[in-house]
Coordinates of C-alpha atoms and ligand atoms in Angstrom, one line a residue:
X1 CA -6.2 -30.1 20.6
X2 CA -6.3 -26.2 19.3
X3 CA -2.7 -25.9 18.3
X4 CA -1.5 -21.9 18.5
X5 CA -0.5 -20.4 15.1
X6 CA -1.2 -17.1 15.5
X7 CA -0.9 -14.3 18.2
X8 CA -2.4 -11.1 17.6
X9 CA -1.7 -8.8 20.5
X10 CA -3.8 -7.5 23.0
X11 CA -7.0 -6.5 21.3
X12 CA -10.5 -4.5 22.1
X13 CA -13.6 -5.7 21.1
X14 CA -14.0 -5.0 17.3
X15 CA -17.7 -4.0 17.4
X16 CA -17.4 -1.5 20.1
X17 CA -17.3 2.2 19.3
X18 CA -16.3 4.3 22.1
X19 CA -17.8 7.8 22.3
X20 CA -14.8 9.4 24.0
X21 CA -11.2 8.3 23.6
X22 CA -9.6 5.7 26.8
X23 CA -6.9 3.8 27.0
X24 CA -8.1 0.1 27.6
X25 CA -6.4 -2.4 29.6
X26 CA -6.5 -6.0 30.5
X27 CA -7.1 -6.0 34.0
X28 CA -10.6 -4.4 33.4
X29 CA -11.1 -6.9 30.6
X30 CA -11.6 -3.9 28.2
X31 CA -8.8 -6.0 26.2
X32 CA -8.1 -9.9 25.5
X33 CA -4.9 -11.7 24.0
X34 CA -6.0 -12.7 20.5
X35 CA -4.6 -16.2 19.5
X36 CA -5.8 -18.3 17.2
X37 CA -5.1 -22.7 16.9
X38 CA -5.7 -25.0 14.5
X39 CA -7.2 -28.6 15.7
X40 CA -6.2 -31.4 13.3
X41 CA -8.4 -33.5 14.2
X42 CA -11.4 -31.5 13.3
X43 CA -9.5 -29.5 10.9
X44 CA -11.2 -26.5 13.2
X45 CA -9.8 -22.9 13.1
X46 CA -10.8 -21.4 16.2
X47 CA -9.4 -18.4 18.6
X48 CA -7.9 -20.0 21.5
X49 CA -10.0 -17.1 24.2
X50 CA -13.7 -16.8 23.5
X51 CA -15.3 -13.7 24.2
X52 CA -19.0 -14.2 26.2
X53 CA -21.9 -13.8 23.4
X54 CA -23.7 -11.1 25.3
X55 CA -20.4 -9.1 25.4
X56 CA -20.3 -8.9 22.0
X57 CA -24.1 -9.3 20.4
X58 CA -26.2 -6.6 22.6
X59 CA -28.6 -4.1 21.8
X60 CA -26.5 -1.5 20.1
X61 CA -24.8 -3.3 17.5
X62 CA -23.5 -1.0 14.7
X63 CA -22.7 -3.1 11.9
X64 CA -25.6 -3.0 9.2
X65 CA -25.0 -5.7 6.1
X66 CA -27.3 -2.8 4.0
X67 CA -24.6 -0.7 4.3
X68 CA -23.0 -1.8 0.7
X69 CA -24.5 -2.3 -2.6
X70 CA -21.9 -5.2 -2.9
X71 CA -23.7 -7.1 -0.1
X72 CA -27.6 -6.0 -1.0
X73 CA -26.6 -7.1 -4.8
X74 CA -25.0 -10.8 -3.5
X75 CA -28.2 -11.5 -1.1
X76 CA -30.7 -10.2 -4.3
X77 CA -29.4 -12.5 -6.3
X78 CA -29.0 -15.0 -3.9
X79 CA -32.6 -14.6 -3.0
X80 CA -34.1 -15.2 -6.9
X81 CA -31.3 -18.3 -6.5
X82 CA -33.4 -20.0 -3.6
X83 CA -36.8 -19.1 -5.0
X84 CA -35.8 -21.1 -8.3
X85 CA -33.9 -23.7 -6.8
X86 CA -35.4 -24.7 -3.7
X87 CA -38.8 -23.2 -3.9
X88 CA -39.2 -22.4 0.5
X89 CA -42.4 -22.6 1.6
X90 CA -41.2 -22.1 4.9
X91 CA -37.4 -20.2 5.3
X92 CA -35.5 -19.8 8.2
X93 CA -32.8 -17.1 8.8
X94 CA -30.0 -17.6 11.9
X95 CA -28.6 -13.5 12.0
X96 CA -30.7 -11.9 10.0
X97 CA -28.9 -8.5 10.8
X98 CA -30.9 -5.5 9.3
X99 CA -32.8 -7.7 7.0
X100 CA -30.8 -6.9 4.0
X101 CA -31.8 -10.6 2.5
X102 CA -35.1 -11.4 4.0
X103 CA -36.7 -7.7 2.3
X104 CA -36.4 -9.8 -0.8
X105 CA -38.8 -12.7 0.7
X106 CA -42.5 -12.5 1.1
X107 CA -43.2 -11.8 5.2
X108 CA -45.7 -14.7 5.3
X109 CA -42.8 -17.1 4.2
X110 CA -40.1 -15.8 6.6
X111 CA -39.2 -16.4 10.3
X112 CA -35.4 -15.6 11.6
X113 CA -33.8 -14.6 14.7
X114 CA -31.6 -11.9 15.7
X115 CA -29.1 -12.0 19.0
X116 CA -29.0 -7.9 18.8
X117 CA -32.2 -6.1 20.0
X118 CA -31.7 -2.9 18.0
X119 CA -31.4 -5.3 14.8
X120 CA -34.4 -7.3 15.5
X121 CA -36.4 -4.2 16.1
X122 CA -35.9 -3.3 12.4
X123 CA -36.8 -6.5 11.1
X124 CA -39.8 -6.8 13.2
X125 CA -41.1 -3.3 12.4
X126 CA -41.0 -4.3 8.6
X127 CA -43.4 -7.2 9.6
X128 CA -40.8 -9.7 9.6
X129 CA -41.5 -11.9 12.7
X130 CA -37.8 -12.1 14.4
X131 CA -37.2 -13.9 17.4
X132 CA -34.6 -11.7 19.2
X133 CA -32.6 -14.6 20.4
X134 CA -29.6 -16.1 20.7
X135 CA -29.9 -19.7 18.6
X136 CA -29.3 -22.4 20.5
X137 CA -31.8 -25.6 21.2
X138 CA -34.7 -24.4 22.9
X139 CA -35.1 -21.9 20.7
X140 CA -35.4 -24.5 17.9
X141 CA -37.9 -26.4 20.0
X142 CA -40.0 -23.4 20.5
X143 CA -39.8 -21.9 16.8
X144 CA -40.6 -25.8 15.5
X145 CA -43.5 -26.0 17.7
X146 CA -44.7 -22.3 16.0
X147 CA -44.2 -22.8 12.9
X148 CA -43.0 -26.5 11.7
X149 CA -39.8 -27.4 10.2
X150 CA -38.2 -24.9 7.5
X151 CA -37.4 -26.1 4.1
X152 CA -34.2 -24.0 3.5
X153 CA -32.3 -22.2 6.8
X154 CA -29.7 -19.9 6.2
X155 CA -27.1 -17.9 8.1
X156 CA -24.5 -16.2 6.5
X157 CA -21.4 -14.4 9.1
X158 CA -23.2 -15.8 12.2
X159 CA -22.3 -19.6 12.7
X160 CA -18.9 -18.7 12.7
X161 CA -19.9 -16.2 15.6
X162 CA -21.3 -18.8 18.2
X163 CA -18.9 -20.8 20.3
X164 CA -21.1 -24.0 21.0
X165 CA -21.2 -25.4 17.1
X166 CA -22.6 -29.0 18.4
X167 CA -25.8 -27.4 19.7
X168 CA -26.0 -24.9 16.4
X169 CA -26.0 -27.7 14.4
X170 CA -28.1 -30.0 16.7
X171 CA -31.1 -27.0 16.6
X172 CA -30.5 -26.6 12.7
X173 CA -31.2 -30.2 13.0
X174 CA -34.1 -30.2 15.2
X175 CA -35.5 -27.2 12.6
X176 CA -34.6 -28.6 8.9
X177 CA -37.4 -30.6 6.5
X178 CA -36.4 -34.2 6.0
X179 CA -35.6 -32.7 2.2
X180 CA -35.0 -29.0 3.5
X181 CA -31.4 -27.2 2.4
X182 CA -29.4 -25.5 5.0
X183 CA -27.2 -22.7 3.0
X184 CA -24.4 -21.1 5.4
X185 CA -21.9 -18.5 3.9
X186 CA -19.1 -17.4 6.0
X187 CA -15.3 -16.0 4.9
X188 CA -13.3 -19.2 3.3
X189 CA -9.9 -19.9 5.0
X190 CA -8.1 -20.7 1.9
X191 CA -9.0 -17.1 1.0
X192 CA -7.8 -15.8 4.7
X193 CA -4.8 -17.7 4.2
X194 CA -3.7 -16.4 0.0
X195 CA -4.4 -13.2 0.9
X196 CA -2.8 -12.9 4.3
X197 CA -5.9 -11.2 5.8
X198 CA -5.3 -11.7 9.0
X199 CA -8.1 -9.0 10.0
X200 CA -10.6 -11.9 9.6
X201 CA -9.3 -12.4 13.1
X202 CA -11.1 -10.3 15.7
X203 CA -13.7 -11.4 19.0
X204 CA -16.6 -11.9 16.7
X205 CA -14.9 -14.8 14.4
X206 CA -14.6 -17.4 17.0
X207 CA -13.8 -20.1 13.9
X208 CA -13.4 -19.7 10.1
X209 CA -14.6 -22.6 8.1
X210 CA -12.7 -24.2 5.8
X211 CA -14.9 -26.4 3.5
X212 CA -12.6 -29.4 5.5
X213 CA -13.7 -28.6 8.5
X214 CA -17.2 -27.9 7.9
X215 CA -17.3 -31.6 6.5
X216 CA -16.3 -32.6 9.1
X217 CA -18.4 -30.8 11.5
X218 CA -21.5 -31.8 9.9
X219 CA -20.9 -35.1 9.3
X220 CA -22.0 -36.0 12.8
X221 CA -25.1 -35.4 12.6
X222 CA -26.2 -37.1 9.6
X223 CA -25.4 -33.8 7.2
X224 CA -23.5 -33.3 3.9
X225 CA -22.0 -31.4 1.6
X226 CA -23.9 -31.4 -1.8
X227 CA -22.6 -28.0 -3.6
X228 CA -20.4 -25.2 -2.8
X229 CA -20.0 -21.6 -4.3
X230 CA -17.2 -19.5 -4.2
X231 CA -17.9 -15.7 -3.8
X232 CA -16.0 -12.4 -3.5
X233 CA -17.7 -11.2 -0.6
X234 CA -16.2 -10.2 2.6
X235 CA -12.8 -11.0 1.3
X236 CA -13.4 -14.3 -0.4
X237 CA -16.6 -16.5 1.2
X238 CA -17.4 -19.8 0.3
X239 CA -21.2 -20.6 0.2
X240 CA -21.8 -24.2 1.2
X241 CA -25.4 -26.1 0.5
X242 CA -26.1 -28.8 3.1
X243 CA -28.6 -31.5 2.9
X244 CA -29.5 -34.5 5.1
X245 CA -27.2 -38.0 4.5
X246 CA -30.5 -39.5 3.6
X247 CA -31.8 -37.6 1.0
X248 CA -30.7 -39.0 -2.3
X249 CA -32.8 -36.8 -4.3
X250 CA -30.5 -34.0 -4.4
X251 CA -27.1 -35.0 -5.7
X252 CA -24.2 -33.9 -4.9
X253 CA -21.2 -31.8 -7.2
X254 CA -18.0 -31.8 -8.2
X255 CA -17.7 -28.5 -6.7
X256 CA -17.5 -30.5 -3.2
X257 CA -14.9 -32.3 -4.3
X258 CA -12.9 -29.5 -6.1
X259 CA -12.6 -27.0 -3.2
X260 CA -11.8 -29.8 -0.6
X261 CA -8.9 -30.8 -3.1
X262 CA -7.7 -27.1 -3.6
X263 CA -7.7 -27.1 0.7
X264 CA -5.6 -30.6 0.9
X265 CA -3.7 -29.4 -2.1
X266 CA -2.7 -26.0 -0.4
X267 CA -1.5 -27.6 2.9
X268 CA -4.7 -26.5 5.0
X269 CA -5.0 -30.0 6.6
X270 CA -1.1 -29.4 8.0
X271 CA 0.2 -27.4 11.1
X272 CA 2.8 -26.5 8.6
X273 CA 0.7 -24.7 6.4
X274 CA -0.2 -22.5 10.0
X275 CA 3.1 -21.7 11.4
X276 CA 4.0 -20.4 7.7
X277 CA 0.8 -18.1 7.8
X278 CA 1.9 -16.9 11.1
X279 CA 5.1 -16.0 10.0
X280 CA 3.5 -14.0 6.5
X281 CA 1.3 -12.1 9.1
X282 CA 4.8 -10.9 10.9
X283 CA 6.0 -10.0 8.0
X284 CA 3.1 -8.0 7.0
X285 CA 2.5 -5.9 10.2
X286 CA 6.8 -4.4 9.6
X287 CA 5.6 -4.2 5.8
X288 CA 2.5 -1.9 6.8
X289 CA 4.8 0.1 9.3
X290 CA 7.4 0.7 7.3
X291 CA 5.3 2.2 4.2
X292 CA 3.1 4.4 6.8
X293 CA 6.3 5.6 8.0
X294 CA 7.7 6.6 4.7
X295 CA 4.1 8.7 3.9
X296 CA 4.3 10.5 7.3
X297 CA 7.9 11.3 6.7
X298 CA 7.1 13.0 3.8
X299 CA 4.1 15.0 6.1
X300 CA 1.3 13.6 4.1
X301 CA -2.0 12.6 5.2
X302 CA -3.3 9.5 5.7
X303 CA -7.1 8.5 6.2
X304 CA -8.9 5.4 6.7
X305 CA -11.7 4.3 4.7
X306 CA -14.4 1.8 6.4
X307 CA -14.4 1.5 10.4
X308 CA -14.5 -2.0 9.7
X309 CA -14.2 -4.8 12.5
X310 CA -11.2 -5.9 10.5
X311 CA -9.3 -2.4 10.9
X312 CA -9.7 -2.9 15.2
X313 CA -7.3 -5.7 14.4
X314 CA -4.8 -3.8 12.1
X315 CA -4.5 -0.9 14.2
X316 CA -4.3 -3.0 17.3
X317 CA -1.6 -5.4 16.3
X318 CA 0.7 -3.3 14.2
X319 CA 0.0 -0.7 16.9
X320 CA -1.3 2.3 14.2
X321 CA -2.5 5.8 16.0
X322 CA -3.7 8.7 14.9
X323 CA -0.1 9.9 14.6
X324 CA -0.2 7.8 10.9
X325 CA -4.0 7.9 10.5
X326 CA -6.2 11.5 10.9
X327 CA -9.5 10.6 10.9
X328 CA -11.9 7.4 9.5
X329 CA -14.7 7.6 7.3
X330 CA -17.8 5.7 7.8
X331 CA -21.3 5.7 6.1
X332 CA -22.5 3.7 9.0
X333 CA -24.7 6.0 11.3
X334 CA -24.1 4.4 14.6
X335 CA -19.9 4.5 13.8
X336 CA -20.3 8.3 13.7
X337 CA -18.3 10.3 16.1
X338 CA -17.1 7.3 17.8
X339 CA -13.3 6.3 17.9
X340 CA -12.0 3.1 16.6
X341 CA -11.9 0.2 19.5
X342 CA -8.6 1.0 21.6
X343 CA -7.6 3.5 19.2
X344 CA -7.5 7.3 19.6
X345 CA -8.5 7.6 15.6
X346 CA -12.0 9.4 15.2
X347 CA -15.0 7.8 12.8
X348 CA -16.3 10.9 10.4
X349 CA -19.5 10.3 9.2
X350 CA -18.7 9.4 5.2
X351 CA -18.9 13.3 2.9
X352 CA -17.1 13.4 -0.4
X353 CA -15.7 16.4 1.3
X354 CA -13.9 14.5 3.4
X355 CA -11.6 13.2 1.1
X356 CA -10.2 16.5 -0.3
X357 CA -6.6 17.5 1.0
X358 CA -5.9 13.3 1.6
X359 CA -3.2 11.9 0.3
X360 CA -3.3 8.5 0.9
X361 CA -6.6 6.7 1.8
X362 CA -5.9 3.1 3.6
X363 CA -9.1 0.5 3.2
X364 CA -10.5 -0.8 6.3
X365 CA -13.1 -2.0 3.7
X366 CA -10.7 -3.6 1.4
X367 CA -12.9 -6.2 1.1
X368 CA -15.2 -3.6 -1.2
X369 CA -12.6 -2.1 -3.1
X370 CA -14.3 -2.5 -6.4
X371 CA -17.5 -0.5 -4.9
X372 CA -14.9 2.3 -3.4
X373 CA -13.0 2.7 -6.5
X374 CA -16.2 3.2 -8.1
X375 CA -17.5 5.7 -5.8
X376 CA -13.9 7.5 -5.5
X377 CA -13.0 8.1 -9.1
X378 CA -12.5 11.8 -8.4
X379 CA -10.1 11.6 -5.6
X380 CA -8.6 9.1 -7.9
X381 CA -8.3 11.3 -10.8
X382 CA -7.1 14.2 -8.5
X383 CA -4.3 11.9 -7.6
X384 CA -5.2 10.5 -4.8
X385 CA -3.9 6.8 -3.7
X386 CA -4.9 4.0 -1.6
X387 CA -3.1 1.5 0.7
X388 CA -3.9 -2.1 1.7
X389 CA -2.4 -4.6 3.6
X390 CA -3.7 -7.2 1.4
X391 CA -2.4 -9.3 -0.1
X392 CA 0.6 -7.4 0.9
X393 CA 0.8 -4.0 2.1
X394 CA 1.2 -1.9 -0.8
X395 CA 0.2 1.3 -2.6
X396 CA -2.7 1.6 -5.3
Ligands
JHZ1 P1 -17.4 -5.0 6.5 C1 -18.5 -7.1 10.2 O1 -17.2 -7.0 9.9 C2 -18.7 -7.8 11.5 P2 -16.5 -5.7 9.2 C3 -19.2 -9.2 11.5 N1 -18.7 -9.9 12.6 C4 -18.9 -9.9 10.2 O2 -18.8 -11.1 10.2 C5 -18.8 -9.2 9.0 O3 -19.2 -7.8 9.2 C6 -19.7 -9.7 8.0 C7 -18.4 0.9 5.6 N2 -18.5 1.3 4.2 O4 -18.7 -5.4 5.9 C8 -19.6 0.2 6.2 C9 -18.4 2.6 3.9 O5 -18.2 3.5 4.8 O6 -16.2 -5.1 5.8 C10 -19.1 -0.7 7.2 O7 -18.9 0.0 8.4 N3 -18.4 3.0 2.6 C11 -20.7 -9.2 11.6 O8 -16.8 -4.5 10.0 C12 -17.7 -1.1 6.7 O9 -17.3 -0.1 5.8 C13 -18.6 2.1 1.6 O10 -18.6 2.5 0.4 O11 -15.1 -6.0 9.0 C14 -17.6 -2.4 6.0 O12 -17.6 -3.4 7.0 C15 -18.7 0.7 1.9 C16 -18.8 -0.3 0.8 C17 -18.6 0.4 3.2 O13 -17.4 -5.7 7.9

C-alpha cells in the first residue's frame, strides 16, 4: 500500500513552458495534487497521481542532457567505462535524450529509443538508429527480432519516468544477453532525503529508487545487483549494474552490500524515516520564504539560474512569483522566452549580461553548482551571491 508522506501542492507539469503567462487550474487539468507514498512492502517511492506518458513525453520536449559539461563529462567517461569493462557488441539505450552518451559509441554498435519525437529526430539524423517509442514489450519483441539481444542496455533518468515497472523490466528481460549488463542511473533517495531536495519531486519522477527498492524490484525476474556507483550527478545518483541470477561469471561487490546497509542504517526501510522528511520539507518551504522576504525588503534583486524541472516544484509549493524572482536564465534554446510552468516568472535566454545589476542569483540548477560557480566567478567577485534551498535554504 503507497503510504502518503509528502504533499506538494497543486503543481503544473514541470516540462511545460508556456509562451504566454496563464493562470492554471485543476478543473482543466492544467494542474494535479502532488503527493508522494512510500510502499513497505516493495520499499517503492512513488507519487500517489500519475500523469499519462504522452502528456508529459511529446514532440517538443525541451530538456537537452548536452546542455552541461557536468553531464557530457559523466556519460564520456562512463562510455570508455563500458567499452573496457563490458566490451558491447551490441548496446541498447532506453531515453537516449539528445544523444549526449551514444555520440561516444560507434553508430554500427548502437540502437536506442526515444519517447519524444523532436529528441529522436536528432539522434536519428546523426545516424543513430532510434526507435521513437515509448518502451514497453512489443517494442522489445520487435527491436529483438531486428537486431538480437543487447549485451549491455542502459537508461539513465528514464525508468524512473514510466509508470508500468513490471513490463520495463519484463522487455529489459526479453532484450538482455544471457551474460549481457543492464546499467540504470537515476537520483538516489538517500541523497533526496540528506539533502532535503524535495524538487526531485515533480510529474516526470513517478518513483525514485532507492538501491532497496530496486532489489527488490528486480529480483522477480531473475535479476541482481552485482555493483553499484555513487555519483554527484543530478543531485546525488546512484549507478546500479544488473546482471542475470544465473550468471556466476560476474561477481558481485561489497558496494551492494554497503549502500543497502547505509539505506537500512538511515531508516529508509521505515514510514518513520518519511513522515520526518515530510516534516524537513515544511520546514524548508517557511525557511526559503522567509530569506526571499528579507532580500526583497531590502529592494534587491533576485534571479533564478536554470529553468530546471526542479524549480516548477519550488515555485509551485512555496508559492514564489515574480514579485521575489525577476527573470530566469536558461542556456536551453527551447526554454527561451517561455515562463516557468504556473508561474508568471520569464526564461531569458542565458548572456553574461544578464547577470549584471543582480543581487542575489537562486539555483534552479543547484545540482551543477560547481559548473556555475565556475562559469560565474565575475559576478562572484563583483559581489554577487547565490541562494539554495538545499540542504537548507541559505545564502552563498
Ligand atoms: P537539470 C530534467 O530535470 C528532467 P531538470 C528529467 N525528468 C530528469 O529526470 C532530469 O532532467 C535528468 C540549465 N543550465 O539537468 C540547463 C544553464 O542554463 O538540473 C537546464 O535547463 N546553465 C528528464 O530540469 C537546467 O539548467 C548552466 O550552466 O531538473 C538544468 O536542468 C547549466 C549547467 C545548466 O534537470
Amino acid at each position: 500500500m503507497n503510504k502518503k508522506f509528502l504533499d506538494l501542492g497543486n503543481q503544473p507539469l514541470a516540462n511545460k513552458y508556456l509562451r504566454a503567462y496563464k493562470k492554471l487550474t485543476l478543473k482543466s487539468n492544467e494542474l494535479y495534487r502532488l503527493t508522494v507514498g512510500f510502499d513497505n512492502k516493495t520499499k517503492l517511492v512513488s507519487l500517489i497521481n500519475k500523469i499519462p506518458d504522452k502528456k508529459m513525453f511529446d514532440g517538443n520536449y525541451p530538456y537537452k542532457s548536452s546542455m552541461s559539461k557536468t553531464m557530457i563529462n559523466s556519460f564520456k567517461k562512463l562510455s570508455i567505462k563500458i567499452k573496457k569493462r563490458f566490451k558491447p557488441k551490441l548496446f541498447f539505450e532506453i531515453g537516449s535524450n539528445d544523444g549526449a552518451l551514444i555520440k561516444n559509441f560507434n553508430i554500427s554498435e548502437v540502437v536506442c529509443v526515444e519517447p519524444c519525437a523532436n529528441l529522436a529526430k536528432i539522434t536519428n539524423k546523426k545516424g543513430y538508429y532510434t526507435y521513437n517509442n515509448y518502451w514497453n514489450l512489443s517494442l522489445a519483441k520487435k527491436i529483438k527480432k531486428n537486431f538480437g539481444r543487447a549485451d549491455v542496455i542502459y537508461s539513465a533518468n528514464t525508468l524512473t519516468h514510466i509508470n508500468d515497472l513490471d513490463d520495463v523490466f519484463k522487455s529489459i528481460t526479453h532484450m538482455l544477453n544471457k551474460e549481457g549488463v543492464l546499467i540504470i542511473e537515476d537520483p538516489s533517495l538517500l541523497e533526496c532525503f540528506k539533502k532535503v531536495s524535495y524538487d526531485q519531486f515533480y510529474n516526470e519522477h513517478i518513483y525514485i529508487f532507492s538501491a532497496l527498492s530496486v532489489k527488490k524490484l528486480i529480483n522477480k525476474f531473475e535479476l541482481e545487483l552485482f555493483d553499484i556507483e555513487k555519483l554527484e550527478t543530478h543531485g546525488g545518483s546512484l549507478r546500479y549494474y544488473i546482471k542475470w541470477r544465473q550468471n556466476k561469471k560476474i561477481k558481485i561487490k561489497n558496494s551492494v552490500s554497503k549502500q543497502l546497509s547505509s539505506e537500512v542504517k538511515f531508516g529508509l526501510d521505515s514510514f518513520k524515516t518519511y513522515k520526518k522528511f515530510g516534516n524537513s520539507v515544511k520546514k524548508s518551504k517557511n525557511d526559503l520564504l522567509k530569506l526571499l522576504k528579507t532580500i526583497k525588503k531590502k529592494n534587491q534583486k533576485i534571479i533564478g539560474y536554470g529553468a530546471t524541472a526542479k524549480a516548477s516544484t519550488v515555485l509551485n509549493y512555496c508559492n514564489i512569483g515574480n514579485d521575489m524572482i525577476d527573470y530566469f536564465v536558461d542556456t536551453t534554446p527551447d526554454k527561451k522566452n517561455r515562463y516557468m510552468p504556473g508561474k508568471n516568472i520569464k526564461i531569458k535566454k542565458y548572456e553574461k549580461k544578464l547577470l549584471n545589476n543582480v543581487d542575489y542569483v537562486y539555483l534552479g540548477a543547484w545540482n551543477f553548482i560547481k559548473e556555475i560557480f565556475k562559469k560565474e566567478k565575475k559576478f562572484i567577485q563583483k559581489g554577487g551571491k547565490f541562494i539554495t534551498h538545499v540542504p537548507t535554504p541559505r545564502i552563498i
